[in-house]
Coordinates of C-alpha atoms in Angstrom, one line a residue:
M1 CA -10.1 22.6 33.7
A2 CA -8.5 20.5 35.3
L3 CA -9.3 16.8 33.0
V4 CA -7.9 20.0 30.3
L5 CA -5.0 20.6 31.6
V6 CA -4.6 16.6 32.1
A7 CA -5.2 15.4 29.2
G8 CA -3.6 18.5 27.2
A9 CA -0.4 17.4 29.3
A10 CA -0.2 14.0 29.1
F11 CA -0.8 13.5 25.0
R12 CA 2.8 16.0 25.0
L13 CA 4.0 14.1 27.6
A14 CA 3.5 10.8 25.8
Y15 CA 5.4 11.2 23.0
F16 CA 8.3 13.1 25.0
G17 CA 9.1 10.4 27.1
L18 CA 8.3 7.7 23.4
N19 CA 11.2 9.9 21.9
P20 CA 10.9 10.1 17.9
S21 CA 13.9 9.9 15.5
L22 CA 14.6 14.5 15.6
T23 CA 13.1 15.5 11.3
V24 CA 15.5 16.8 9.1
D25 CA 14.9 20.1 10.2
D26 CA 15.1 19.9 14.0
A27 CA 19.1 18.0 13.2
M28 CA 20.4 20.7 11.6
L29 CA 19.1 23.0 13.7
S30 CA 20.1 20.9 16.8
V31 CA 23.4 20.5 15.6
N32 CA 24.1 24.2 15.2
I33 CA 23.0 24.5 18.9
V34 CA 25.2 21.6 20.7
A35 CA 28.1 22.4 17.7
R36 CA 28.0 26.2 18.5
S37 CA 29.4 29.2 21.2
W38 CA 27.3 30.7 22.3
A39 CA 28.4 33.5 21.0
G40 CA 28.5 31.3 17.8
L41 CA 25.2 31.2 17.8
T42 CA 25.0 35.3 16.7
H43 CA 25.8 34.4 13.0
R44 CA 24.7 33.3 10.5
L45 CA 23.8 29.6 11.1
A46 CA 24.3 26.1 8.9
F47 CA 21.9 24.2 6.8
Q48 CA 20.1 27.6 6.3
Q49 CA 18.3 27.5 9.7
T50 CA 17.4 30.5 11.2
A51 CA 15.8 30.7 14.6
P52 CA 15.8 33.6 17.4
L53 CA 19.2 34.4 19.6
G54 CA 16.8 33.6 23.2
F55 CA 15.3 30.1 21.7
L56 CA 18.8 28.7 20.8
W57 CA 20.6 30.7 23.6
V58 CA 17.9 28.9 26.2
L59 CA 18.3 25.3 23.7
R60 CA 22.2 25.4 24.0
A61 CA 21.3 26.1 28.1
S62 CA 19.5 22.7 28.0
V63 CA 22.0 21.0 26.6
L64 CA 24.7 22.5 28.9
I65 CA 22.7 21.2 31.5
G66 CA 20.9 17.7 30.6
G67 CA 23.0 17.0 28.1
V68 CA 23.4 15.7 24.1
N69 CA 19.8 14.4 23.5
E70 CA 16.5 14.4 22.8
F71 CA 15.1 15.1 25.9
A72 CA 16.6 18.5 26.4
L73 CA 16.8 19.8 23.2
R74 CA 12.7 19.5 23.1
A75 CA 12.1 20.0 27.3
I76 CA 11.3 23.7 26.6
P77 CA 9.7 23.0 23.6
V78 CA 7.3 20.4 25.2
L79 CA 6.8 22.4 28.6
A80 CA 5.7 25.5 26.1
G81 CA 3.1 23.1 24.6
A82 CA 2.2 22.2 28.6
L83 CA 1.6 25.4 29.3
L84 CA -0.3 26.4 25.9
P85 CA -3.9 25.4 27.1
Y86 CA -4.2 27.0 30.5
A87 CA -2.3 30.2 29.0
L88 CA -5.0 30.2 26.1
W89 CA -7.9 29.8 29.0
R90 CA -6.6 32.7 30.5
L91 CA -6.7 35.0 27.7
A92 CA -10.3 33.0 26.2
R93 CA -11.4 33.5 29.9
R94 CA -11.4 37.9 29.2
V95 CA -13.1 37.9 26.5
L96 CA -15.6 35.3 26.4
S97 CA -17.8 32.6 29.2
A98 CA -17.0 30.6 31.1
G99 CA -18.0 27.7 28.9
A100 CA -16.1 28.6 25.5
A101 CA -13.3 29.4 27.4
L102 CA -13.1 25.4 28.5
L103 CA -13.6 25.0 24.9
A104 CA -10.5 27.0 23.7
A105 CA -8.5 25.5 26.2
A106 CA -10.0 22.3 25.2
F107 CA -9.0 22.8 21.5
A108 CA -5.1 23.6 22.8
A109 CA -4.8 20.3 24.4
L110 CA -6.3 18.3 22.0
S111 CA -4.8 19.9 18.5
P112 CA -2.7 17.8 16.5
I113 CA -0.6 20.1 15.2
L114 CA -0.4 22.4 18.6
I115 CA 1.0 18.3 20.3
Q116 CA 3.2 17.6 17.2
Y117 CA 5.2 20.5 16.9
S118 CA 5.3 20.0 21.7
I119 CA 8.4 17.7 20.2
S120 CA 10.3 19.9 17.8
A121 CA 13.6 21.4 18.9
K122 CA 12.0 24.2 17.1
P123 CA 10.6 27.9 18.7
Y124 CA 6.7 26.9 17.6
E125 CA 5.3 26.6 20.4
T126 CA 7.0 29.5 22.2
D127 CA 6.0 31.3 19.5
A128 CA 2.6 30.4 20.2
L129 CA 2.8 31.3 23.6
A130 CA 4.8 34.2 23.1
T131 CA 1.7 35.4 21.2
I132 CA -0.9 34.5 23.9
A133 CA 1.6 36.8 27.1
I134 CA 0.6 39.7 24.1
S135 CA -2.2 39.1 23.9
L136 CA -3.4 39.2 28.0
A137 CA -0.6 41.9 28.6
G138 CA -2.8 44.4 26.0
L139 CA -5.9 43.2 26.9
A140 CA -4.8 45.0 30.2
V141 CA -3.8 48.1 29.3
L142 CA -7.0 47.8 26.9
D143 CA -8.9 47.4 30.1
N144 CA -7.4 49.7 32.7
P145 CA -4.1 51.6 31.0
T146 CA -2.1 52.2 34.0
R147 CA 1.5 53.4 34.4
R148 CA 2.1 49.2 35.9
R149 CA 0.5 47.5 32.9
W150 CA 2.1 49.1 30.4
A151 CA 5.7 48.5 31.9
G152 CA 4.3 44.7 31.9
L153 CA 3.5 45.0 28.1
G154 CA 6.4 47.2 27.3
A155 CA 8.8 43.8 29.1
V156 CA 6.6 41.3 27.7
G157 CA 6.9 42.3 23.9
A158 CA 11.1 42.3 24.5
V159 CA 11.1 39.6 25.7
A160 CA 8.9 38.0 23.6
I161 CA 10.2 39.5 20.4
C162 CA 13.3 37.6 21.5
F163 CA 12.4 33.7 21.6
S164 CA 10.2 34.2 18.5
T165 CA 10.1 35.8 15.5
P166 CA 6.7 36.5 14.6
A167 CA 6.1 37.7 18.1
V168 CA 6.7 41.0 16.3
F169 CA 3.2 40.3 14.6
I170 CA 1.2 40.0 17.5
L171 CA 3.0 43.5 19.3
A172 CA 2.3 45.5 15.8
G173 CA -1.2 43.9 16.2
C174 CA -1.1 45.2 19.8
W175 CA 0.0 48.2 19.5
I176 CA -2.6 49.3 16.3
T177 CA -5.2 48.4 18.2
L178 CA -4.0 50.7 21.9
V179 CA -4.6 53.5 19.2
I180 CA -7.4 53.2 17.2
A181 CA -9.2 52.0 20.6
G182 CA -8.2 55.4 22.0
R183 CA -6.2 54.9 24.2
R184 CA -3.7 57.6 23.0
E185 CA -1.4 58.2 25.6
W186 CA 1.6 58.9 23.8
L187 CA 3.6 58.4 25.7
P188 CA 3.9 54.7 26.6
L189 CA 2.9 54.1 22.8
S190 CA 6.8 55.4 21.6
L191 CA 8.4 54.7 24.3
T192 CA 6.3 50.8 23.3
A193 CA 7.0 50.9 20.5
A194 CA 10.7 52.8 19.3
A195 CA 11.6 50.0 22.3
W196 CA 10.3 47.0 20.3
A197 CA 11.3 47.9 16.5
G198 CA 14.2 49.1 17.9
L199 CA 15.1 45.1 19.6
F200 CA 13.2 43.9 16.7
A201 CA 15.6 45.5 14.1
L202 CA 19.2 44.9 15.9
L203 CA 18.1 40.9 15.9
Y204 CA 17.0 41.5 12.4
F205 CA 19.2 43.1 10.7
T206 CA 22.3 41.1 12.5
M207 CA 20.6 37.9 12.4
L208 CA 17.2 37.5 10.4
R209 CA 17.6 39.9 7.6
R210 CA 19.6 37.2 6.0
E211 CA 18.0 34.2 5.4
A212 CA 14.8 36.2 4.8
S213 CA 15.9 38.0 2.0
S214 CA 18.8 34.9 0.6
A215 CA 17.7 33.6 -3.1
Y216 CA 17.8 29.7 -1.9
M217 CA 14.5 31.4 1.0
Q218 CA 12.8 33.2 -1.5
S219 CA 12.9 30.2 -4.1
F220 CA 11.7 27.9 -1.2
W221 CA 8.5 30.3 0.4
D222 CA 8.1 31.5 -3.8
H223 CA 4.5 29.9 -3.3
R224 CA 4.1 31.3 0.1
F225 CA 4.0 34.4 0.4
F226 CA 0.7 36.5 -0.2
A227 CA 2.1 38.1 -3.3
P228 CA -0.9 40.6 -4.6
A229 CA 0.8 40.5 -8.2
A230 CA 0.8 36.9 -7.9
L231 CA -2.5 36.9 -7.0
V232 CA -3.4 38.7 -9.7
T233 CA -2.2 35.9 -12.0
D234 CA -3.4 32.7 -9.9
P235 CA -6.1 33.9 -7.7
W236 CA -6.9 30.3 -7.0
R237 CA -3.4 30.3 -5.6
G238 CA -4.6 32.6 -3.2
W239 CA -7.7 30.8 -2.1
D240 CA -5.5 27.7 -1.3
I241 CA -3.0 29.9 1.2
V242 CA -5.8 31.5 2.7
K243 CA -8.6 28.4 3.1
R244 CA -6.4 26.9 6.2
L245 CA -6.6 29.2 8.4
P246 CA -8.7 27.5 10.3
T247 CA -7.9 24.9 9.7
Q248 CA -5.0 23.5 9.7
A249 CA -5.3 24.5 14.7
F250 CA -7.2 21.1 14.1
T251 CA -6.0 19.3 11.1
G252 CA -2.5 20.1 10.1
D253 CA -2.0 20.9 6.6
T254 CA -4.6 19.7 5.1
A255 CA -8.8 18.8 5.5
S256 CA -11.8 17.9 4.5
Q257 CA -14.0 19.8 2.4
G258 CA -16.9 19.1 5.0
G259 CA -13.7 20.0 7.8
L260 CA -13.1 23.1 5.8
L261 CA -16.8 24.0 6.0
L262 CA -17.7 23.7 9.5
C263 CA -14.1 25.7 10.7
W264 CA -14.7 28.7 8.4
V265 CA -18.2 29.2 9.9
A266 CA -17.6 28.5 13.0
A267 CA -15.2 31.4 12.3
L268 CA -16.7 33.9 10.3
A269 CA -19.0 33.7 13.5
G270 CA -16.8 33.6 16.1
L271 CA -15.8 37.1 14.8
V272 CA -19.5 38.2 15.0
Q273 CA -19.6 36.9 18.5
L274 CA -16.5 39.3 19.3
R275 CA -17.5 41.8 17.5
R276 CA -20.9 42.4 20.2
H277 CA -17.7 41.6 23.4
G278 CA -16.6 44.8 22.0
V279 CA -14.4 46.1 18.7
A280 CA -10.7 46.4 21.0
R281 CA -11.1 42.9 21.5
L282 CA -12.1 42.2 17.9
L283 CA -9.2 44.2 16.2
L284 CA -6.6 43.2 18.7
L285 CA -7.1 39.1 17.8
V286 CA -7.8 40.1 14.4
A287 CA -5.2 43.4 13.5
P288 CA -2.0 41.1 13.9
F289 CA -3.2 38.9 10.7
V290 CA -3.5 42.1 8.7
V291 CA 0.3 42.5 9.4
V292 CA 1.1 39.3 9.3
F293 CA -0.4 39.7 5.0
G294 CA 1.1 42.3 4.5
A295 CA 4.6 41.3 6.2
S296 CA 3.4 37.5 2.9
A297 CA 2.8 39.9 0.2
L298 CA 6.3 42.1 1.1
R299 CA 7.9 37.7 0.5
R300 CA 8.6 38.5 4.3
Y301 CA 6.9 36.1 6.2
P302 CA 5.0 32.7 4.5
V303 CA 1.5 31.8 5.0
S304 CA 2.7 28.3 5.7
P305 CA 0.8 25.9 8.6
R306 CA 4.5 25.6 10.2
L307 CA 5.5 28.6 10.7
F308 CA 1.2 29.5 11.4
V309 CA 1.5 27.7 14.6
F310 CA 2.0 30.9 16.2
A311 CA -1.1 32.2 15.3
A312 CA -2.1 28.6 16.4
P313 CA -4.0 30.1 19.7
L314 CA -6.2 33.6 18.3
V315 CA -7.8 30.9 15.6
L316 CA -9.0 28.9 18.2
L317 CA -10.1 31.1 20.6
V318 CA -12.3 32.9 17.7
V319 CA -13.7 28.8 16.2
A320 CA -14.5 28.4 20.1
A321 CA -15.9 32.2 20.4
G322 CA -18.1 31.0 16.9
A323 CA -19.4 28.3 19.5
E324 CA -20.7 30.4 22.1
L325 CA -22.4 32.3 19.7
A326 CA -24.3 28.9 18.5
W327 CA -25.2 28.6 21.8
E328 CA -25.9 31.2 22.9
R329 CA -28.6 30.9 19.3
L330 CA -29.7 27.2 20.1
N331 CA -29.6 26.3 23.8
R332 CA -32.8 25.1 23.7
G333 CA -34.3 21.8 22.5
V334 CA -33.1 19.6 19.8
P335 CA -31.5 22.6 17.9
G336 CA -29.3 23.1 21.7
L337 CA -28.5 19.1 21.4
L338 CA -26.8 19.1 18.0
V339 CA -24.7 21.7 19.2
R340 CA -23.5 20.2 21.7
A341 CA -23.6 17.0 20.2
L342 CA -21.3 18.5 17.0
V343 CA -19.1 19.9 20.0
A344 CA -18.2 16.3 21.4
V345 CA -18.1 15.2 18.3
W346 CA -15.5 17.8 17.5
L347 CA -13.5 16.7 20.3
A348 CA -13.6 13.7 20.3
V349 CA -12.2 14.2 15.9
L350 CA -9.4 15.4 17.6
V351 CA -8.6 13.0 20.9
V352 CA -8.5 10.5 17.2
L353 CA -6.5 12.0 15.7
S354 CA -3.8 13.0 18.5
L355 CA -3.5 9.8 19.1
N356 CA -2.2 9.4 15.4
I357 CA 0.5 11.6 15.6
S358 CA 2.9 9.1 15.0
R359 CA 2.1 8.9 11.1
L360 CA 3.6 12.5 11.7
W361 CA 7.4 11.5 12.7
A362 CA 10.2 11.4 11.0
Q363 CA 11.6 8.1 9.5
P364 CA 13.8 6.9 12.0
T365 CA 17.2 8.1 11.4
R366 CA 19.3 7.1 15.6
E367 CA 18.2 4.0 15.4
V368 CA 19.3 3.4 12.2
V369 CA 22.7 4.8 12.5
A370 CA 23.4 2.6 15.9
A371 CA 22.2 -0.2 13.9
L372 CA 24.9 0.6 11.7
G373 CA 27.7 0.6 14.7
P374 CA 28.6 -2.5 15.3
Q375 CA 27.6 -3.9 11.9
Q376 CA 30.6 -1.4 9.9
H377 CA 34.4 -2.8 9.6
P378 CA 37.6 -1.2 10.3
G379 CA 38.1 0.6 7.3
E380 CA 35.1 0.1 6.0
P381 CA 33.4 3.1 4.4
L382 CA 30.3 4.5 4.8
Y383 CA 28.0 6.6 1.7
L384 CA 25.9 9.9 3.3
Y385 CA 23.0 10.1 0.8
P386 CA 21.8 14.0 1.4
G387 CA 19.1 13.5 2.6
A388 CA 21.0 11.6 5.6
V389 CA 23.6 13.8 6.2
P390 CA 22.6 15.9 9.4
A391 CA 20.1 13.1 11.4
W392 CA 23.9 11.4 11.4
L393 CA 25.9 14.3 12.1
Y394 CA 23.8 14.5 15.1
Y395 CA 24.2 10.8 16.1
A396 CA 27.2 9.6 15.2
T397 CA 29.3 12.8 16.4
D398 CA 30.4 12.1 20.3
W399 CA 30.2 15.5 21.7
R400 CA 32.1 15.5 24.8
D401 CA 35.2 14.7 22.4
P402 CA 36.5 17.9 20.6
A403 CA 38.4 16.2 17.6
D404 CA 34.7 14.4 17.1
T405 CA 33.4 18.3 17.3
A406 CA 36.2 19.4 15.3
Q407 CA 35.3 17.4 12.1
A408 CA 31.2 18.3 12.8
A409 CA 32.1 21.3 12.2
E410 CA 33.9 21.1 9.3
I411 CA 31.0 18.7 8.3
E412 CA 28.7 21.3 8.7
A413 CA 30.2 24.6 7.1
A414 CA 30.5 21.6 3.5
E415 CA 27.1 21.2 4.2
R416 CA 26.1 24.6 2.1
L417 CA 24.0 26.1 0.5
D418 CA 27.2 27.1 -2.6
G419 CA 28.5 24.3 -2.6
N420 CA 27.3 20.3 -3.5
A421 CA 26.0 18.4 -1.5
F422 CA 23.4 20.1 0.2
H423 CA 20.1 17.8 0.4
N424 CA 17.9 20.9 -0.9
R425 CA 20.2 22.9 -3.5
L426 CA 18.3 22.8 -6.6
G427 CA 20.0 21.1 -9.4
R428 CA 23.0 22.4 -11.7
G429 CA 21.5 22.3 -15.1
R430 CA 23.9 20.4 -16.4
A431 CA 25.5 16.9 -16.1
V432 CA 27.7 16.0 -13.0
A433 CA 30.8 16.5 -13.4
D434 CA 33.7 13.5 -12.8
T435 CA 36.0 15.1 -9.9
E436 CA 32.8 16.5 -7.8
G437 CA 32.6 15.4 -4.4
T438 CA 36.8 14.6 -4.3
H439 CA 36.8 16.8 -1.8
L440 CA 33.8 15.4 0.6
V441 CA 36.0 12.4 2.2
W442 CA 36.5 13.0 6.1
M443 CA 37.9 9.6 8.1
H444 CA 34.9 9.5 11.8
H445 CA 37.1 6.8 13.8
G446 CA 38.7 5.3 10.9
R447 CA 36.6 4.3 9.2
P448 CA 35.9 6.7 5.3
V449 CA 32.3 8.5 5.4
L450 CA 31.2 9.4 2.1
L451 CA 29.1 13.1 1.7
G452 CA 26.9 12.4 -0.1
L453 CA 26.6 14.9 -3.3
S454 CA 23.0 16.5 -3.9
T455 CA 20.8 15.2 -6.4
G456 CA 19.7 17.8 -7.6
I457 CA 15.8 17.7 -5.8
A458 CA 14.5 20.1 -4.5
W459 CA 11.4 20.4 -2.1
R460 CA 9.8 23.9 -2.7
E461 CA 6.6 24.3 -0.2
G462 CA 4.0 25.0 -1.8
Q463 CA 5.3 23.3 -5.3
W464 CA 6.6 19.0 -4.3
F465 CA 9.5 19.1 -6.7
S466 CA 11.8 21.4 -8.6
Q467 CA 12.6 18.6 -10.7
E468 CA 11.5 14.6 -10.9
A469 CA 15.0 13.1 -11.5
P470 CA 18.1 13.3 -10.4
D471 CA 21.3 16.0 -12.1
T472 CA 22.4 13.4 -14.9
G473 CA 25.5 11.6 -14.6
W474 CA 24.6 11.6 -10.8
A475 CA 23.9 7.4 -9.7
E476 CA 27.6 7.2 -12.1
R477 CA 29.3 9.8 -10.0
E478 CA 28.6 8.1 -6.8
A479 CA 29.1 4.6 -8.0
A480 CA 32.1 5.9 -9.2
R481 CA 33.5 7.9 -5.1
I482 CA 31.9 4.2 -3.1
D483 CA 33.8 1.9 -5.7
A484 CA 37.2 3.5 -5.3
A485 CA 36.9 4.4 -1.8
T486 CA 36.7 0.3 -0.9
D487 CA 38.3 -2.2 -1.7
S488 CA 35.4 -5.2 -1.3
T489 CA 32.6 -3.6 0.6
A490 CA 31.1 -0.8 1.6
W491 CA 27.7 0.7 3.3
L492 CA 24.8 3.5 2.2
M493 CA 22.9 5.4 4.8
F494 CA 19.9 6.8 2.7
A495 CA 17.5 9.0 4.3
N496 CA 14.5 12.5 3.4
V497 CA 14.6 10.7 -0.4
Y498 CA 12.3 12.3 -2.9
R499 CA 12.1 10.4 -5.6
R500 CA 14.0 7.2 -7.4
E501 CA 17.2 7.7 -5.9
V502 CA 18.1 4.8 -4.6
F503 CA 17.0 2.2 -7.5
L504 CA 19.2 4.8 -9.5
L505 CA 22.0 4.6 -6.8
T506 CA 21.7 0.8 -6.4
H507 CA 22.1 0.2 -10.7
A508 CA 24.8 2.6 -11.2
L509 CA 26.5 0.2 -8.0
A510 CA 25.5 -3.5 -10.3
E511 CA 27.3 -1.6 -13.5
R512 CA 30.4 -1.4 -10.8
R513 CA 29.6 -5.4 -9.7
A514 CA 28.7 -5.1 -7.1
V515 CA 25.5 -6.3 -5.5
V516 CA 23.7 -5.8 -2.1
V517 CA 23.7 -8.1 0.7
S518 CA 22.7 -6.6 3.1
S519 CA 19.9 -3.9 3.1
E520 CA 17.2 -2.3 5.9
N521 CA 14.4 -0.2 6.0
N522 CA 13.2 1.5 8.6
R523 CA 10.1 3.3 8.4
G524 CA 12.5 5.3 5.2
A525 CA 15.4 5.7 6.6
M526 CA 17.1 2.9 4.8
L527 CA 20.7 1.1 5.6
Y528 CA 22.2 -1.1 3.0
R529 CA 25.7 -2.5 2.7
V530 CA 27.2 -3.8 -0.8
R531 CA 30.4 -6.1 -2.3
F532 CA 32.4 -5.4 -5.2
T533 CA 33.3 -8.4 -7.2
R534 CA 37.0 -7.7 -8.4

């Protein structure tokens, strides 16, 4: 167990220490955290972001203590990630044998998706930790429903709701299990349900509902809702959503056919084994999935790998139970050796995948912003492609300077969805007007900064892109804006480019007699300098 804990912590702390740039999602949430006050974080967040209030406040406290940097923003997620293997071992020991519990902990220590999101400034790791805490408290009541344990479950649930949005699914599953299992002490059941429902309703209707029901989120996640009507017309879509549930804790979003088969067989065997350990224990682990799929059918929670990280501990425990069943049935001779070899290979594959997590890291926008600083001349304009705005805003702003912070708030406001600069906005349905973007210019430390206009190409989870090319006239309009902002040279920064936008824009600039005099491309984060011939 000590080796497992050291391995899990080593993977997470090593990547934490390497300190990659923030992803575009992390940058968007981080700008909210560092730019707003405690009260400001209770209002609707910029960049179409959403997160539980407790998590936002904890990260706000972290940057106030540790400064505005990635280490402070990632401190809580990486700590939660390092604790996960131990917490899951504690949970698994309550329902599985010592060997199977150790295997579940090893899965958690080496899970690529859990390691990946340990260095994300998002609440995915704390979601997973909340799942384990609720399940442990629920098991304690299930085994011995004393007043103290009921109070502990109620308190754990209340804290979890403040720090984890999907905790409500685990709590609902736990409550249903206690009722079905015969723990019908109606006073504590009623009190916990009322407290949890009231607290969740308060947070939902004041903070979460706006985004959960927004047209943008409904469109973005449309192909990840387990909606019955859509499944009738497109049954393969349902299978595409469900098939990843037992594999994503091991491989992330995709898996080979062999990996898919292995994980499904192990998960189904695990359900059989858990049934042998008691129906109530099986219900405690399975009921949350029923609840979350019900929410998905109502289009309130999509079934997506990153939004299902909260369920990873339960999946890992079930798969470990499947290995336990295989070992009990095939523990002698050649079959026993094969089971051991399969588990060893499985863990080895996880080690290899986890050693290659850097392939999933964000484009190094921090380095591009740093490289621009000493090269940009006074008065020389900078054009920011829409996908580069969140990272530039985070890295280029001096958050100790009130003027810089105020300007960041203005730029943040300009990135609203109903404006014309949000990087993931759907197409206009028309050509870009020759007056668009006139107001999207700021002076930053004596240099003009032009915020790029949205291209109309929008990423939609499970649907790829909304269109194959930018809206008509986008490149020409952006070239005209850059031309008007300079009398000689200008810088262009690109990140999170979807299609051929860089080529189209540089071609439009060439039509205005501008040539590229320097260019850098650091794994998709690009910096160009152009000179106009007057």
